[in-house]
Amino acid sequence: MTISKKIETIIGQSSFIRKMFEEGARLKAEYGPENVFDFSLGNPNLPPPDKFEDVLRDTVLNSKPGDHGYMPNTGYPHVCAAIAATLSEEQGVAVDEKSVIMTVGAAGALNVTLKAILDPGDEVITPTPCFVEYGFYADNHGGSLVTVPSQQDFTLDLDALAAAINPKTKAVLINSPNNPTGQIYPEDSLNALGALLKEKSAALGRTIYLVSDEPYRKIVFDGVNVPSIFAAYDESIVATSYSKDLSVAGERIGFVAVSPTATCKQDLLNGMALTNRILGFVNAPALMQRVVARLQGICVDPSEYKRKRDLLCDGLADAGYEFIKSPGTFYLFPRSPIPDDVKFVQELQDELILVVPGTGFKGPGHFRIAFCVDDQTIVNAMPGFKKVMERYK
Ligand SMILES: Cc1ncc(COP(=O)(O)O)c(C=O)c1O
């Protein structure tokens, strides 16, 4: 045995997803990539905004001695300050630069957070369907993920969340706008969740944190607003990145921010500065920190994703699919016409359409379509979507 039993087991368990990707690669090689409709990956297909290239070039051309060296583990103070100003507006609560720590993407932000707060055996509760990696992230730091079903429309089921909270609960982890459902949690439900966590923390005599993973905050449609998490609950933490809203997922730049009203704010920040270091990140990429500081308020055009969403939703509705029209993200999570979503996804694959079964997100009976693809891919895939649905009408 060359690797740990645990990692070997995880690799074994994810062999289904691996097989899907391998099958996708095989289909593309056999039929040509243009004839395979790949909706499987949440990799933004829009180019970064023009200003990103300009600022990147300018930042490189004007680099000074020391610009490529280490900086504080929390990031450059001027970068944290620029982000704190934007965050204050977004959250409607004044956030100071010391409450922001630059991280290696949202994934880095989540791992930094969980390592800082979890003791062995602690539980992190998350509503499902959820991002596949959460279970691994909790486990990375000695915790475990407890999943709680959402309502039919994928909004929070507060009763189910309340029932899941117990003396081992250390955090509730939410993701809105949500991957894979595209749903956004309304303000009243976040306020109710904040009130619930306050009450439960008092009853249990320990702080339950609310961690909000929000890399899709700016990818929203039809004028909907993503409510503030800091306003909803004092003991809250925002983990996010520029991966999706600047289309720079490979550059690994994000941040974590602690609510200005968190009781143990300084302890949390001290803990996160340390965990950023000892997880081996040390600090977020220096060049990208300097770039994003100059791109506050810049975002890819969400109307591009809205057009793709509408094209997809119109076609699927016409074909007889049932779904909630995503108010944000670039994901749609339709209902599979048969309970066995894995089988249905296989049937779509036979039509050269690659999507991910909902089971992978703890949302069985559904499948995820990542519509961050060319419009033409959506148009060309429609006959296949229709053909498979015809069997179940
Ligand atoms: C819900 C969610 N959280 C976190 C991440 C990780 O983001 P990043 O690439 O910025 O680490 C993703 C990426 O797809 C995501 O969908």
CSV table of N, CA and C in Angstrom, one decimal, residues 44-128:
chain,number,residue,atom,x,y,z
A,44,PRO,N,-16.0,28.6,-15.5
A,44,PRO,CA,-16.6,29.7,-16.2
A,44,PRO,C,-16.1,29.7,-17.6
A,45,ASN,N,-17.0,29.9,-18.6
A,45,ASN,CA,-16.6,29.9,-20.0
A,45,ASN,C,-16.4,31.3,-20.5
A,46,LEU,N,-17.0,32.3,-19.8
A,46,LEU,CA,-16.8,33.7,-20.2
A,46,LEU,C,-15.3,34.1,-19.9
A,47,PRO,N,-14.7,34.9,-20.8
A,47,PRO,CA,-13.4,35.4,-20.5
A,47,PRO,C,-13.4,36.4,-19.4
A,48,PRO,N,-12.3,36.6,-18.7
A,48,PRO,CA,-12.3,37.6,-17.6
A,48,PRO,C,-12.7,39.0,-18.2
A,49,PRO,N,-13.2,39.9,-17.5
A,49,PRO,CA,-13.5,41.3,-18.0
A,49,PRO,C,-12.2,41.9,-18.6
A,50,ASP,N,-12.4,42.7,-19.6
A,50,ASP,CA,-11.2,43.3,-20.3
A,50,ASP,C,-10.3,44.0,-19.2
A,51,LYS,N,-10.9,44.6,-18.3
A,51,LYS,CA,-10.1,45.4,-17.3
A,51,LYS,C,-9.1,44.4,-16.5
A,52,PHE,N,-9.5,43.2,-16.4
A,52,PHE,CA,-8.6,42.2,-15.7
A,52,PHE,C,-7.3,42.2,-16.4
A,53,GLU,N,-7.3,42.0,-17.8
A,53,GLU,CA,-6.1,41.9,-18.5
A,53,GLU,C,-5.3,43.2,-18.4
A,54,ASP,N,-5.9,44.3,-18.5
A,54,ASP,CA,-5.3,45.6,-18.4
A,54,ASP,C,-4.5,45.8,-17.0
A,55,VAL,N,-5.3,45.5,-16.0
A,55,VAL,CA,-4.7,45.6,-14.6
A,55,VAL,C,-3.6,44.6,-14.4
A,56,LEU,N,-3.8,43.4,-14.9
A,56,LEU,CA,-2.8,42.4,-14.8
A,56,LEU,C,-1.5,42.8,-15.4
A,57,ARG,N,-1.6,43.3,-16.7
A,57,ARG,CA,-0.4,43.8,-17.4
A,57,ARG,C,0.3,44.9,-16.7
A,58,ASP,N,-0.6,45.9,-16.3
A,58,ASP,CA,0.0,47.1,-15.6
A,58,ASP,C,0.7,46.7,-14.3
A,59,THR,N,0.0,45.7,-13.5
A,59,THR,CA,0.6,45.3,-12.2
A,59,THR,C,2.0,44.6,-12.5
A,60,VAL,N,2.0,43.8,-13.5
A,60,VAL,CA,3.3,43.1,-13.8
A,60,VAL,C,4.4,44.2,-14.2
A,61,LEU,N,4.0,45.1,-15.1
A,61,LEU,CA,5.0,46.1,-15.6
A,61,LEU,C,5.5,47.0,-14.5
A,62,ASN,N,4.6,47.2,-13.5
A,62,ASN,CA,5.0,48.2,-12.5
A,62,ASN,C,5.4,47.5,-11.2
A,63,SER,N,5.8,46.3,-11.3
A,63,SER,CA,6.2,45.6,-10.0
A,63,SER,C,7.5,46.2,-9.4
A,64,LYS,N,7.5,46.2,-8.1
A,64,LYS,CA,8.6,46.8,-7.4
A,64,LYS,C,9.4,45.7,-6.7
A,65,PRO,N,10.6,46.0,-6.3
A,65,PRO,CA,11.4,45.0,-5.5
A,65,PRO,C,10.6,44.6,-4.3
A,66,GLY,N,10.6,43.3,-4.1
A,66,GLY,CA,9.9,42.7,-3.0
A,66,GLY,C,8.4,42.3,-3.3
A,67,ASP,N,8.0,42.7,-4.5
A,67,ASP,CA,6.6,42.4,-4.8
A,67,ASP,C,6.3,40.9,-4.9
A,68,HIS,N,7.3,40.1,-5.1
A,68,HIS,CA,7.1,38.7,-5.3
A,68,HIS,C,7.6,37.9,-4.1
A,69,GLY,N,7.8,38.6,-3.0
A,69,GLY,CA,8.2,37.9,-1.7
A,69,GLY,C,7.0,37.6,-0.8
A,70,TYR,N,7.3,37.1,0.3
A,70,TYR,CA,6.3,36.9,1.3
A,70,TYR,C,5.7,38.2,1.8
A,71,MET,N,4.5,38.1,2.3
A,71,MET,CA,3.9,39.3,3.0
A,71,MET,C,3.2,38.7,4.2
A,72,PRO,N,2.5,39.5,5.0
A,72,PRO,CA,1.8,38.9,6.2
A,72,PRO,C,0.9,37.7,5.7
A,73,ASN,N,0.8,36.7,6.6
A,73,ASN,CA,0.0,35.5,6.2
A,73,ASN,C,-1.4,35.9,5.8
A,74,THR,N,-1.9,37.0,6.4
A,74,THR,CA,-3.3,37.5,6.1
A,74,THR,C,-3.4,38.2,4.8
A,75,GLY,N,-2.3,38.6,4.1
A,75,GLY,CA,-2.4,39.3,2.8
A,75,GLY,C,-1.9,40.7,3.0
A,76,TYR,N,-1.7,41.4,1.8
A,76,TYR,CA,-1.3,42.8,1.8
A,76,TYR,C,-2.3,43.7,2.5
A,77,PRO,N,-1.9,44.5,3.5
A,77,PRO,CA,-2.9,45.3,4.2
A,77,PRO,C,-3.7,46.2,3.2
A,78,HIS,N,-3.1,46.7,2.1
A,78,HIS,CA,-3.9,47.6,1.2
A,78,HIS,C,-4.9,46.8,0.4
A,79,VAL,N,-4.6,45.5,0.2
A,79,VAL,CA,-5.6,44.7,-0.5
A,79,VAL,C,-6.8,44.4,0.4
A,80,CYS,N,-6.5,44.0,1.6
A,80,CYS,CA,-7.5,43.7,2.6
A,80,CYS,C,-8.4,45.0,2.8
A,81,ALA,N,-7.8,46.1,2.8
A,81,ALA,CA,-8.5,47.4,3.0
A,81,ALA,C,-9.5,47.6,1.8
A,82,ALA,N,-9.0,47.4,0.6
A,82,ALA,CA,-9.9,47.6,-0.6
A,82,ALA,C,-11.1,46.6,-0.5
A,83,ILE,N,-10.8,45.4,-0.1
A,83,ILE,CA,-11.9,44.4,-0.1
A,83,ILE,C,-12.8,44.7,1.1
A,84,ALA,N,-12.3,45.2,2.2
A,84,ALA,CA,-13.2,45.5,3.3
A,84,ALA,C,-14.1,46.6,2.9
A,85,ALA,N,-13.7,47.6,2.1
A,85,ALA,CA,-14.6,48.7,1.7
A,85,ALA,C,-15.7,48.1,0.9
A,86,THR,N,-15.4,47.3,-0.1
A,86,THR,CA,-16.5,46.7,-0.9
A,86,THR,C,-17.4,45.8,-0.1
A,87,LEU,N,-16.8,45.0,0.8
A,87,LEU,CA,-17.6,44.1,1.6
A,87,LEU,C,-18.6,44.9,2.5
A,88,SER,N,-18.1,46.1,3.0
A,88,SER,CA,-18.9,46.9,3.9
A,88,SER,C,-20.2,47.3,3.1
A,89,GLU,N,-20.0,47.7,1.8
A,89,GLU,CA,-21.2,48.0,1.0
A,89,GLU,C,-22.1,46.8,0.8
A,90,GLU,N,-21.5,45.7,0.4
A,90,GLU,CA,-22.2,44.5,0.1
A,90,GLU,C,-23.0,44.0,1.3
A,91,GLN,N,-22.4,44.0,2.4
A,91,GLN,CA,-23.0,43.4,3.6
A,91,GLN,C,-23.8,44.5,4.4
A,92,GLY,N,-23.6,45.7,4.1
A,92,GLY,CA,-24.4,46.8,4.8
A,92,GLY,C,-23.9,46.9,6.2
A,93,VAL,N,-22.7,46.5,6.5
A,93,VAL,CA,-22.2,46.5,7.9
A,93,VAL,C,-20.7,46.9,7.7
A,94,ALA,N,-20.2,47.8,8.5
A,94,ALA,CA,-18.8,48.3,8.4
A,94,ALA,C,-17.8,47.2,8.7
A,95,VAL,N,-17.0,46.8,7.7
A,95,VAL,CA,-16.0,45.8,7.9
A,95,VAL,C,-14.6,46.5,7.8
A,96,ASP,N,-13.7,46.2,8.8
A,96,ASP,CA,-12.4,46.8,8.7
A,96,ASP,C,-11.4,45.9,8.1
A,97,GLU,N,-10.3,46.5,7.6
A,97,GLU,CA,-9.3,45.7,6.8
A,97,GLU,C,-8.8,44.5,7.6
A,98,LYS,N,-8.7,44.6,8.9
A,98,LYS,CA,-8.1,43.5,9.7
A,98,LYS,C,-9.1,42.3,9.9
A,99,SER,N,-10.3,42.5,9.4
A,99,SER,CA,-11.3,41.4,9.5
A,99,SER,C,-11.3,40.5,8.2
A,100,VAL,N,-10.4,40.9,7.3
A,100,VAL,CA,-10.3,40.2,6.0
A,100,VAL,C,-9.0,39.5,5.8
A,101,ILE,N,-9.0,38.2,5.4
A,101,ILE,CA,-7.8,37.5,5.2
A,101,ILE,C,-7.8,36.9,3.8
A,102,MET,N,-6.8,37.2,3.0
A,102,MET,CA,-6.7,36.7,1.6
A,102,MET,C,-6.4,35.2,1.6
A,103,THR,N,-7.1,34.5,0.7
A,103,THR,CA,-6.9,33.0,0.7
A,103,THR,C,-6.8,32.5,-0.7
A,104,VAL,N,-6.4,31.2,-0.7
A,104,VAL,CA,-6.3,30.5,-2.0
A,104,VAL,C,-7.7,30.1,-2.5
A,105,GLY,N,-8.4,31.0,-3.0
A,105,GLY,CA,-9.8,30.7,-3.5
A,105,GLY,C,-10.7,30.5,-2.3
A,106,ALA,N,-12.0,30.2,-2.7
A,106,ALA,CA,-13.0,30.0,-1.7
A,106,ALA,C,-12.7,28.6,-1.0
A,107,ALA,N,-12.1,27.7,-1.7
A,107,ALA,CA,-11.8,26.4,-1.1
A,107,ALA,C,-10.8,26.6,0.0
A,108,GLY,N,-9.8,27.5,-0.3
A,108,GLY,CA,-8.8,27.8,0.7
A,108,GLY,C,-9.4,28.5,1.9
A,109,ALA,N,-10.4,29.4,1.6
A,109,ALA,CA,-11.1,30.1,2.7
A,109,ALA,C,-11.8,29.2,3.6
A,110,LEU,N,-12.5,28.2,3.0
A,110,LEU,CA,-13.3,27.2,3.8
A,110,LEU,C,-12.4,26.4,4.6
A,111,ASN,N,-11.3,25.9,4.1
A,111,ASN,CA,-10.3,25.1,4.8
A,111,ASN,C,-9.7,25.8,6.0
A,112,VAL,N,-9.3,27.1,5.7
A,112,VAL,CA,-8.7,27.9,6.7
A,112,VAL,C,-9.7,28.1,7.9
A,113,THR,N,-11.0,28.3,7.5
A,113,THR,CA,-12.0,28.6,8.5
A,113,THR,C,-12.2,27.3,9.4
A,114,LEU,N,-12.4,26.2,8.7
A,114,LEU,CA,-12.8,24.9,9.4
A,114,LEU,C,-11.6,24.5,10.3
A,115,LYS,N,-10.4,24.7,9.8
A,115,LYS,CA,-9.2,24.3,10.6
A,115,LYS,C,-9.1,25.1,11.8
A,116,ALA,N,-9.5,26.4,11.7
A,116,ALA,CA,-9.5,27.3,12.8
A,116,ALA,C,-10.5,27.0,13.9
A,117,ILE,N,-11.7,26.5,13.5
A,117,ILE,CA,-12.8,26.4,14.5
A,117,ILE,C,-13.1,24.9,14.9
A,118,LEU,N,-12.7,23.9,14.2
A,118,LEU,CA,-13.1,22.6,14.5
A,118,LEU,C,-12.2,21.9,15.5
A,119,ASP,N,-12.8,21.2,16.5
A,119,ASP,CA,-12.1,20.3,17.4
A,119,ASP,C,-12.5,18.9,16.9
A,120,PRO,N,-11.7,17.9,17.2
A,120,PRO,CA,-12.0,16.5,16.8
A,120,PRO,C,-13.4,16.1,17.2
A,121,GLY,N,-14.2,15.6,16.3
A,121,GLY,CA,-15.6,15.2,16.6
A,121,GLY,C,-16.6,16.2,16.4
A,122,ASP,N,-16.2,17.5,16.1
A,122,ASP,CA,-17.2,18.5,15.9
A,122,ASP,C,-17.9,18.3,14.6
A,123,GLU,N,-19.2,18.8,14.5
A,123,GLU,CA,-20.0,18.6,13.4
A,123,GLU,C,-20.2,19.9,12.6
A,124,VAL,N,-20.3,19.8,11.3
A,124,VAL,CA,-20.7,21.0,10.5
A,124,VAL,C,-21.9,20.6,9.8
A,125,ILE,N,-23.0,21.4,9.9
A,125,ILE,CA,-24.3,21.0,9.3
A,125,ILE,C,-24.4,21.8,8.0
A,126,THR,N,-24.8,21.1,7.0
A,126,THR,CA,-25.1,21.9,5.7
A,126,THR,C,-26.3,21.4,5.1
A,127,PRO,N,-27.1,22.3,4.5
A,127,PRO,CA,-28.3,21.9,3.8
A,127,PRO,C,-28.0,21.2,2.4
A,128,THR,N,-28.7,20.2,2.0
A,128,THR,CA,-28.5,19.6,0.7
A,128,THR,C,-29.6,20.0,-0.2
